[in-house]
């Protein structure tokens, strides 16, 4: 009807998961979830307030409205939220596991936890078509198992509108191999030898130590990326003792060598 029609819902105490067909509930401007585990399927048009319990969207589901998650409550989805998401509790994307798409802004408030589940084949991911803000005193927990994949980058979080802030605490399981790297728009799990971009680092070092060589270095770009890398390497040779090696990756290499394996380490750098 007209005005603000709220829906208050809690899963029955004797039910492990209450299945909610969102398309069957209409004309509710706000929805308060107050306990239990509820799975939403279909399209649900409402502002969602998760006050307690665990609410998650099935694969292909859509919530058309803003979502807020109170401290102590958990929200996740393997579908889409067409609205802004504010999390003070726990954000657990996917549905063991899967991808959550937010067509809006995502705000991870102080005290919140983001839980990412990894498997060798499919892993959780958050895609934000908007801005992602990560407050101080936030936690990222990565569980499950993911083998080291040299040269392969997996984006755990991405935001078209950029990422502001970073997680204060990161808990990564011992069976999740790789190095976490945050950029302006992504938080990635890298399977690389170095915890940096050696080409970019080398170019900056060349500018700092031999400013006069800048025109010649940039001119090498016209000859292709390989020529540019050779020019940078000649001006600022890498010193292995100072490089930020990815220790989990080195451990993986050493373990393979000790087991008698043969390793081939390709590189995109000179």
mmCIF file of C-alpha atoms in Angstrom:
data_model
loop_
_atom_site.group_PDB
_atom_site.id
_atom_site.type_symbol
_atom_site.label_atom_id
_atom_site.label_comp_id
_atom_site.label_asym_id
_atom_site.label_seq_id
_atom_site.Cartn_x
_atom_site.Cartn_y
_atom_site.Cartn_z
ATOM 1 C CA UNK A 1 0.000 0.000 0.000
ATOM 2 C CA UNK A 2 0.956 3.658 0.220
ATOM 3 C CA UNK A 3 3.509 4.882 2.757
ATOM 4 C CA UNK A 4 6.274 2.794 4.278
ATOM 5 C CA UNK A 5 5.249 -0.842 4.591
ATOM 6 C CA UNK A 6 7.849 -2.788 6.618
ATOM 7 C CA UNK A 7 8.338 -6.545 6.646
ATOM 8 C CA UNK A 8 9.878 -8.177 9.703
ATOM 9 C CA UNK A 9 11.168 -11.675 9.191
ATOM 10 C CA UNK A 10 13.056 -14.350 11.135
ATOM 11 C CA UNK A 11 13.693 -17.951 10.156
ATOM 12 C CA UNK A 12 11.833 -20.630 12.140
ATOM 13 C CA UNK A 13 14.109 -21.898 14.941
ATOM 14 C CA UNK A 14 13.797 -25.530 13.829
ATOM 15 C CA UNK A 15 14.742 -24.833 10.192
ATOM 16 C CA UNK A 16 18.378 -24.935 9.053
ATOM 17 C CA UNK A 17 17.750 -22.652 6.061
ATOM 18 C CA UNK A 18 14.537 -20.815 5.259
ATOM 19 C CA UNK A 19 14.097 -20.424 1.502
ATOM 20 C CA UNK A 20 12.558 -17.074 0.580
ATOM 21 C CA UNK A 21 11.340 -16.446 -2.960
ATOM 22 C CA UNK A 22 11.840 -12.705 -3.162
ATOM 23 C CA UNK A 23 9.551 -12.372 -6.164
ATOM 24 C CA UNK A 24 6.615 -13.530 -4.026
ATOM 25 C CA UNK A 25 7.017 -10.607 -1.612
ATOM 26 C CA UNK A 26 5.986 -7.269 -3.066
ATOM 27 C CA UNK A 27 5.138 -3.743 -1.891
ATOM 28 C CA UNK A 28 7.388 -3.825 1.168
ATOM 29 C CA UNK A 29 9.577 -0.723 1.211
ATOM 30 C CA UNK A 30 11.783 -1.984 4.068
ATOM 31 C CA UNK A 31 12.629 -5.449 5.364
ATOM 32 C CA UNK A 32 14.112 -6.223 8.779
ATOM 33 C CA UNK A 33 15.729 -9.639 9.169
ATOM 34 C CA UNK A 34 15.951 -10.676 12.805
ATOM 35 C CA UNK A 35 17.582 -14.081 13.131
ATOM 36 C CA UNK A 36 18.138 -17.485 11.612
ATOM 37 C CA UNK A 37 19.504 -18.356 8.188
ATOM 38 C CA UNK A 38 17.480 -17.116 5.219
ATOM 39 C CA UNK A 39 18.285 -17.701 1.543
ATOM 40 C CA UNK A 40 16.797 -15.259 -0.962
ATOM 41 C CA UNK A 41 16.106 -16.307 -4.547
ATOM 42 C CA UNK A 42 14.540 -14.416 -7.421
ATOM 43 C CA UNK A 43 14.249 -10.614 -7.367
ATOM 44 C CA UNK A 44 13.447 -8.829 -4.131
ATOM 45 C CA UNK A 45 12.626 -5.113 -4.262
ATOM 46 C CA UNK A 46 13.092 -3.620 -0.802
ATOM 47 C CA UNK A 47 15.550 -1.844 1.435
ATOM 48 C CA UNK A 48 17.127 -4.606 3.516
ATOM 49 C CA UNK A 49 18.246 -4.250 7.127
ATOM 50 C CA UNK A 50 20.021 -7.356 8.453
ATOM 51 C CA UNK A 51 19.825 -6.920 12.210
ATOM 52 C CA UNK A 52 20.847 -10.444 13.211
ATOM 53 C CA UNK A 53 21.307 -13.900 11.707
ATOM 54 C CA UNK A 54 22.698 -14.860 8.298
ATOM 55 C CA UNK A 55 21.009 -13.658 5.107
ATOM 56 C CA UNK A 56 22.346 -14.654 1.703
ATOM 57 C CA UNK A 57 21.254 -14.454 -1.901
ATOM 58 C CA UNK A 58 21.213 -17.529 -4.105
ATOM 59 C CA UNK A 59 23.060 -17.502 -7.428
ATOM 60 C CA UNK A 60 21.185 -15.293 -9.878
ATOM 61 C CA UNK A 61 19.215 -13.476 -7.186
ATOM 62 C CA UNK A 62 18.795 -9.689 -7.104
ATOM 63 C CA UNK A 63 18.047 -7.286 -4.286
ATOM 64 C CA UNK A 64 16.772 -3.964 -5.599
ATOM 65 C CA UNK A 65 17.480 -1.662 -2.679
ATOM 66 C CA UNK A 66 20.117 -0.618 -0.182
ATOM 67 C CA UNK A 67 21.439 -3.204 2.265
ATOM 68 C CA UNK A 68 22.718 -2.559 5.793
ATOM 69 C CA UNK A 69 24.304 -5.230 7.981
ATOM 70 C CA UNK A 70 24.414 -4.673 11.742
ATOM 71 C CA UNK A 71 27.256 -5.727 14.007
ATOM 72 C CA UNK A 72 26.913 -9.436 14.753
ATOM 73 C CA UNK A 73 24.879 -10.115 11.589
ATOM 74 C CA UNK A 74 26.115 -11.690 8.332
ATOM 75 C CA UNK A 75 25.153 -10.947 4.740
ATOM 76 C CA UNK A 76 26.305 -12.507 1.492
ATOM 77 C CA UNK A 77 25.141 -13.201 -2.025
ATOM 78 C CA UNK A 78 26.078 -14.985 -5.205
ATOM 79 C CA UNK A 79 23.822 -12.568 -7.029
ATOM 80 C CA UNK A 80 23.410 -8.817 -7.357
ATOM 81 C CA UNK A 81 22.584 -5.919 -5.075
ATOM 82 C CA UNK A 82 21.246 -2.926 -6.994
ATOM 83 C CA UNK A 83 21.931 -0.380 -4.298
ATOM 84 C CA UNK A 84 24.486 0.632 -1.691
ATOM 85 C CA UNK A 85 25.776 -1.849 0.898
ATOM 86 C CA UNK A 86 26.796 -0.782 4.408
ATOM 87 C CA UNK A 87 28.468 -3.461 6.552
ATOM 88 C CA UNK A 88 29.126 -3.222 10.283
ATOM 89 C CA UNK A 89 28.967 -7.006 10.777
ATOM 90 C CA UNK A 90 30.261 -9.696 8.421
ATOM 91 C CA UNK A 91 30.223 -9.695 4.621
ATOM 92 C CA UNK A 92 30.486 -13.210 3.214
ATOM 93 C CA UNK A 93 30.098 -13.033 -0.577
ATOM 94 C CA UNK A 94 29.037 -15.956 -2.705
ATOM 95 C CA UNK A 95 27.108 -19.045 -1.748
ATOM 96 C CA UNK A 96 29.996 -21.380 -0.960
ATOM 97 C CA UNK A 97 31.583 -19.816 -2.984
ATOM 98 C CA UNK A 98 30.511 -17.295 -5.646
ATOM 99 C CA UNK A 99 30.558 -13.711 -6.854
ATOM 100 C CA UNK A 100 28.706 -10.796 -5.277
ATOM 101 C CA UNK A 101 28.039 -7.842 -7.579
ATOM 102 C CA UNK A 102 27.148 -4.495 -6.023
ATOM 103 C CA UNK A 103 25.739 -1.918 -8.422
ATOM 104 C CA UNK A 104 26.333 0.907 -5.986
ATOM 105 C CA UNK A 105 28.842 1.750 -3.270
ATOM 106 C CA UNK A 106 30.198 -0.669 -0.656
ATOM 107 C CA UNK A 107 31.175 0.667 2.767
ATOM 108 C CA UNK A 108 32.993 -1.654 5.184
ATOM 109 C CA UNK A 109 32.658 0.033 8.580
ATOM 110 C CA UNK A 110 35.031 -0.150 11.533
ATOM 111 C CA UNK A 111 34.738 -3.490 13.299
ATOM 112 C CA UNK A 112 33.427 -5.327 10.219
ATOM 113 C CA UNK A 113 34.810 -8.560 8.790
ATOM 114 C CA UNK A 114 34.964 -9.625 5.150
ATOM 115 C CA UNK A 115 35.097 -13.407 4.765
ATOM 116 C CA UNK A 116 36.453 -14.853 1.501
ATOM 117 C CA UNK A 117 36.279 -18.585 0.700
ATOM 118 C CA UNK A 118 38.788 -20.018 -1.770
ATOM 119 C CA UNK A 119 38.802 -23.341 -3.617
ATOM 120 C CA UNK A 120 41.117 -24.649 -6.366
ATOM 121 C CA UNK A 121 38.378 -24.123 -8.971
ATOM 122 C CA UNK A 122 35.929 -21.407 -7.841
ATOM 123 C CA UNK A 123 36.490 -18.702 -5.234
ATOM 124 C CA UNK A 124 34.594 -15.820 -3.701
ATOM 125 C CA UNK A 125 34.792 -12.433 -5.362
ATOM 126 C CA UNK A 126 33.249 -9.000 -4.814
ATOM 127 C CA UNK A 127 32.637 -6.736 -7.811
ATOM 128 C CA UNK A 128 31.637 -3.175 -6.940
ATOM 129 C CA UNK A 129 30.351 -0.984 -9.736
ATOM 130 C CA UNK A 130 30.891 2.059 -7.583
ATOM 131 C CA UNK A 131 33.244 3.087 -4.772
ATOM 132 C CA UNK A 132 34.611 0.787 -2.057
ATOM 133 C CA UNK A 133 35.469 2.331 1.308
ATOM 134 C CA UNK A 134 37.369 0.291 3.899
ATOM 135 C CA UNK A 135 37.482 1.852 7.358
ATOM 136 C CA UNK A 136 40.174 1.323 9.969
ATOM 137 C CA UNK A 137 39.818 -1.623 12.346
ATOM 138 C CA UNK A 138 38.442 -3.879 9.597
ATOM 139 C CA UNK A 139 39.373 -7.528 9.071
ATOM 140 C CA UNK A 140 39.820 -9.634 5.934
ATOM 141 C CA UNK A 141 39.708 -13.397 6.529
ATOM 142 C CA UNK A 142 40.556 -15.768 3.676
ATOM 143 C CA UNK A 143 39.765 -19.457 4.226
ATOM 144 C CA UNK A 144 39.767 -22.625 2.171
ATOM 145 C CA UNK A 145 42.437 -23.829 -0.202
ATOM 146 C CA UNK A 146 43.965 -22.398 -3.346
ATOM 147 C CA UNK A 147 47.182 -23.689 -4.925
ATOM 148 C CA UNK A 148 49.912 -21.349 -6.014
ATOM 149 C CA UNK A 149 49.437 -20.364 -9.669
ATOM 150 C CA UNK A 150 52.637 -18.654 -10.856
ATOM 151 C CA UNK A 151 51.974 -15.625 -12.994
ATOM 152 C CA UNK A 152 48.221 -15.719 -12.366
ATOM 153 C CA UNK A 153 46.387 -12.916 -10.554
ATOM 154 C CA UNK A 154 42.985 -13.462 -8.932
ATOM 155 C CA UNK A 155 40.968 -10.346 -8.046
ATOM 156 C CA UNK A 156 39.251 -10.803 -4.701
ATOM 157 C CA UNK A 157 37.807 -7.287 -4.683
ATOM 158 C CA UNK A 158 37.358 -4.790 -7.496
ATOM 159 C CA UNK A 159 35.732 -1.357 -7.537
ATOM 160 C CA UNK A 160 35.229 0.770 -10.638
ATOM 161 C CA UNK A 161 34.998 3.880 -8.461
ATOM 162 C CA UNK A 162 38.243 3.127 -6.634
ATOM 163 C CA UNK A 163 39.188 1.785 -3.213
ATOM 164 C CA UNK A 164 39.668 4.073 -0.236
ATOM 165 C CA UNK A 165 41.419 2.639 2.820
ATOM 166 C CA UNK A 166 42.697 -0.868 3.477
ATOM 167 C CA UNK A 167 42.096 -3.743 5.879
ATOM 168 C CA UNK A 168 43.741 -3.344 9.263
ATOM 169 C CA UNK A 169 43.989 -7.094 9.875
ATOM 170 C CA UNK A 170 44.383 -9.851 7.295
ATOM 171 C CA UNK A 171 44.019 -13.532 8.206
ATOM 172 C CA UNK A 172 45.009 -15.797 5.318
ATOM 173 C CA UNK A 173 44.864 -19.562 5.748
ATOM 174 C CA UNK A 174 48.067 -21.532 5.298
ATOM 175 C CA UNK A 175 46.504 -23.473 2.411
ATOM 176 C CA UNK A 176 45.708 -20.273 0.483
ATOM 177 C CA UNK A 177 48.927 -19.555 -1.379
ATOM 178 C CA UNK A 178 49.856 -16.255 -2.959
ATOM 179 C CA UNK A 179 50.596 -12.650 -2.137
ATOM 180 C CA UNK A 180 47.907 -10.028 -1.446
ATOM 181 C CA UNK A 181 48.384 -6.790 -3.389
ATOM 182 C CA UNK A 182 46.070 -3.765 -3.333
ATOM 183 C CA UNK A 183 45.878 -1.328 -6.224
ATOM 184 C CA UNK A 184 43.710 1.737 -6.772
ATOM 185 C CA UNK A 185 40.811 -0.433 -7.945
ATOM 186 C CA UNK A 186 41.501 -4.029 -6.894
ATOM 187 C CA UNK A 187 42.658 -6.319 -4.117
ATOM 188 C CA UNK A 188 44.448 -9.201 -5.804
ATOM 189 C CA UNK A 189 45.929 -12.549 -4.862
ATOM 190 C CA UNK A 190 49.123 -12.866 -6.903
ATOM 191 C CA UNK A 191 51.125 -15.964 -7.708
ATOM 192 C CA UNK A 192 54.241 -13.955 -8.546
ATOM 193 C CA UNK A 193 57.859 -14.209 -7.399
ATOM 194 C CA UNK A 194 58.122 -10.545 -6.450
ATOM 195 C CA UNK A 195 55.736 -8.538 -4.310
ATOM 196 C CA UNK A 196 56.078 -5.586 -6.656
ATOM 197 C CA UNK A 197 56.256 -4.661 -10.350
ATOM 198 C CA UNK A 198 59.971 -4.822 -11.127
ATOM 199 C CA UNK A 199 59.578 -2.737 -14.294
ATOM 200 C CA UNK A 200 57.852 0.122 -12.487
ATOM 201 C CA UNK A 201 60.299 -0.054 -9.574
ATOM 202 C CA UNK A 202 63.240 -0.039 -11.950
ATOM 203 C CA UNK A 203 61.915 2.934 -13.909
ATOM 204 C CA UNK A 204 61.484 4.966 -10.715
ATOM 205 C CA UNK A 205 65.006 4.025 -9.609
ATOM 206 C CA UNK A 206 66.371 5.096 -13.006
ATOM 207 C CA UNK A 207 64.631 8.484 -12.733
ATOM 208 C CA UNK A 208 66.013 9.043 -9.239
ATOM 209 C CA UNK A 209 69.612 8.160 -10.044
ATOM 210 C CA UNK A 210 69.989 9.290 -13.644
ATOM 211 C CA UNK A 211 67.466 12.016 -14.413
ATOM 212 C CA UNK A 212 69.343 13.005 -17.559
ATOM 213 C CA UNK A 213 68.650 9.580 -19.058
ATOM 214 C CA UNK A 214 64.860 10.036 -18.916
ATOM 215 C CA UNK A 215 64.384 11.160 -22.559
ATOM 216 C CA UNK A 216 66.334 8.196 -23.903
ATOM 217 C CA UNK A 217 64.489 5.775 -21.641
ATOM 218 C CA UNK A 218 61.074 7.033 -22.756
ATOM 219 C CA UNK A 219 62.192 7.016 -26.391
ATOM 220 C CA UNK A 220 62.843 3.284 -26.039
ATOM 221 C CA UNK A 221 59.084 2.791 -25.696
ATOM 222 C CA UNK A 222 58.775 3.456 -29.429
ATOM 223 C CA UNK A 223 60.867 0.336 -30.036
ATOM 224 C CA UNK A 224 58.497 -1.815 -27.991
ATOM 225 C CA UNK A 225 58.058 -3.002 -24.433
ATOM 226 C CA UNK A 226 61.044 -5.353 -24.551
ATOM 227 C CA UNK A 227 63.371 -2.515 -25.609
ATOM 228 C CA UNK A 228 62.022 -0.341 -22.819
ATOM 229 C CA UNK A 229 62.692 -3.085 -20.281
ATOM 230 C CA UNK A 230 66.279 -3.481 -21.550
ATOM 231 C CA UNK A 231 66.857 0.264 -21.235
ATOM 232 C CA UNK A 232 65.507 0.385 -17.675
ATOM 233 C CA UNK A 233 67.519 -2.662 -16.628
ATOM 234 C CA UNK A 234 70.690 -1.098 -18.008
ATOM 235 C CA UNK A 235 70.155 2.119 -16.052
ATOM 236 C CA UNK A 236 69.018 0.530 -12.787
ATOM 237 C CA UNK A 237 70.146 -3.125 -12.527
ATOM 238 C CA UNK A 238 68.155 -5.150 -10.009
ATOM 239 C CA UNK A 239 69.918 -6.050 -6.759
ATOM 240 C CA UNK A 240 68.542 -9.467 -5.696
ATOM 241 C CA UNK A 241 69.347 -8.899 -2.010
ATOM 242 C CA UNK A 242 66.981 -5.917 -1.894
ATOM 243 C CA UNK A 243 64.051 -7.354 -3.853
ATOM 244 C CA UNK A 244 60.749 -8.013 -1.986
ATOM 245 C CA UNK A 245 60.397 -11.705 -2.724
ATOM 246 C CA UNK A 246 57.082 -13.470 -2.218
ATOM 247 C CA UNK A 247 58.110 -15.907 0.528
ATOM 248 C CA UNK A 248 55.229 -18.406 0.048
ATOM 249 C CA UNK A 249 56.187 -18.647 -3.612
ATOM 250 C CA UNK A 250 59.871 -19.199 -2.748
ATOM 251 C CA UNK A 251 58.866 -21.917 -0.297
ATOM 252 C CA UNK A 252 56.837 -23.604 -3.045
ATOM 253 C CA UNK A 253 59.813 -23.466 -5.427
ATOM 254 C CA UNK A 254 62.221 -24.840 -2.839
ATOM 255 C CA UNK A 255 59.851 -27.664 -1.884
ATOM 256 C CA UNK A 256 59.547 -28.703 -5.516
ATOM 257 C CA UNK A 257 63.310 -28.632 -6.009
ATOM 258 C CA UNK A 258 63.938 -30.658 -2.834
ATOM 259 C CA UNK A 259 61.438 -33.251 -4.096
ATOM 260 C CA UNK A 260 63.472 -33.605 -7.301
ATOM 261 C CA UNK A 261 61.068 -31.657 -9.495
ATOM 262 C CA UNK A 262 62.083 -29.600 -12.497
ATOM 263 C CA UNK A 263 60.999 -25.974 -12.432
ATOM 264 C CA UNK A 264 60.604 -23.429 -15.203
ATOM 265 C CA UNK A 265 60.149 -19.829 -14.094
ATOM 266 C CA UNK A 266 58.852 -17.598 -16.918
ATOM 267 C CA UNK A 267 59.082 -13.857 -16.500
ATOM 268 C CA UNK A 268 57.590 -10.798 -18.144
ATOM 269 C CA UNK A 269 60.462 -8.666 -16.918
ATOM 270 C CA UNK A 270 63.904 -8.380 -18.522
#
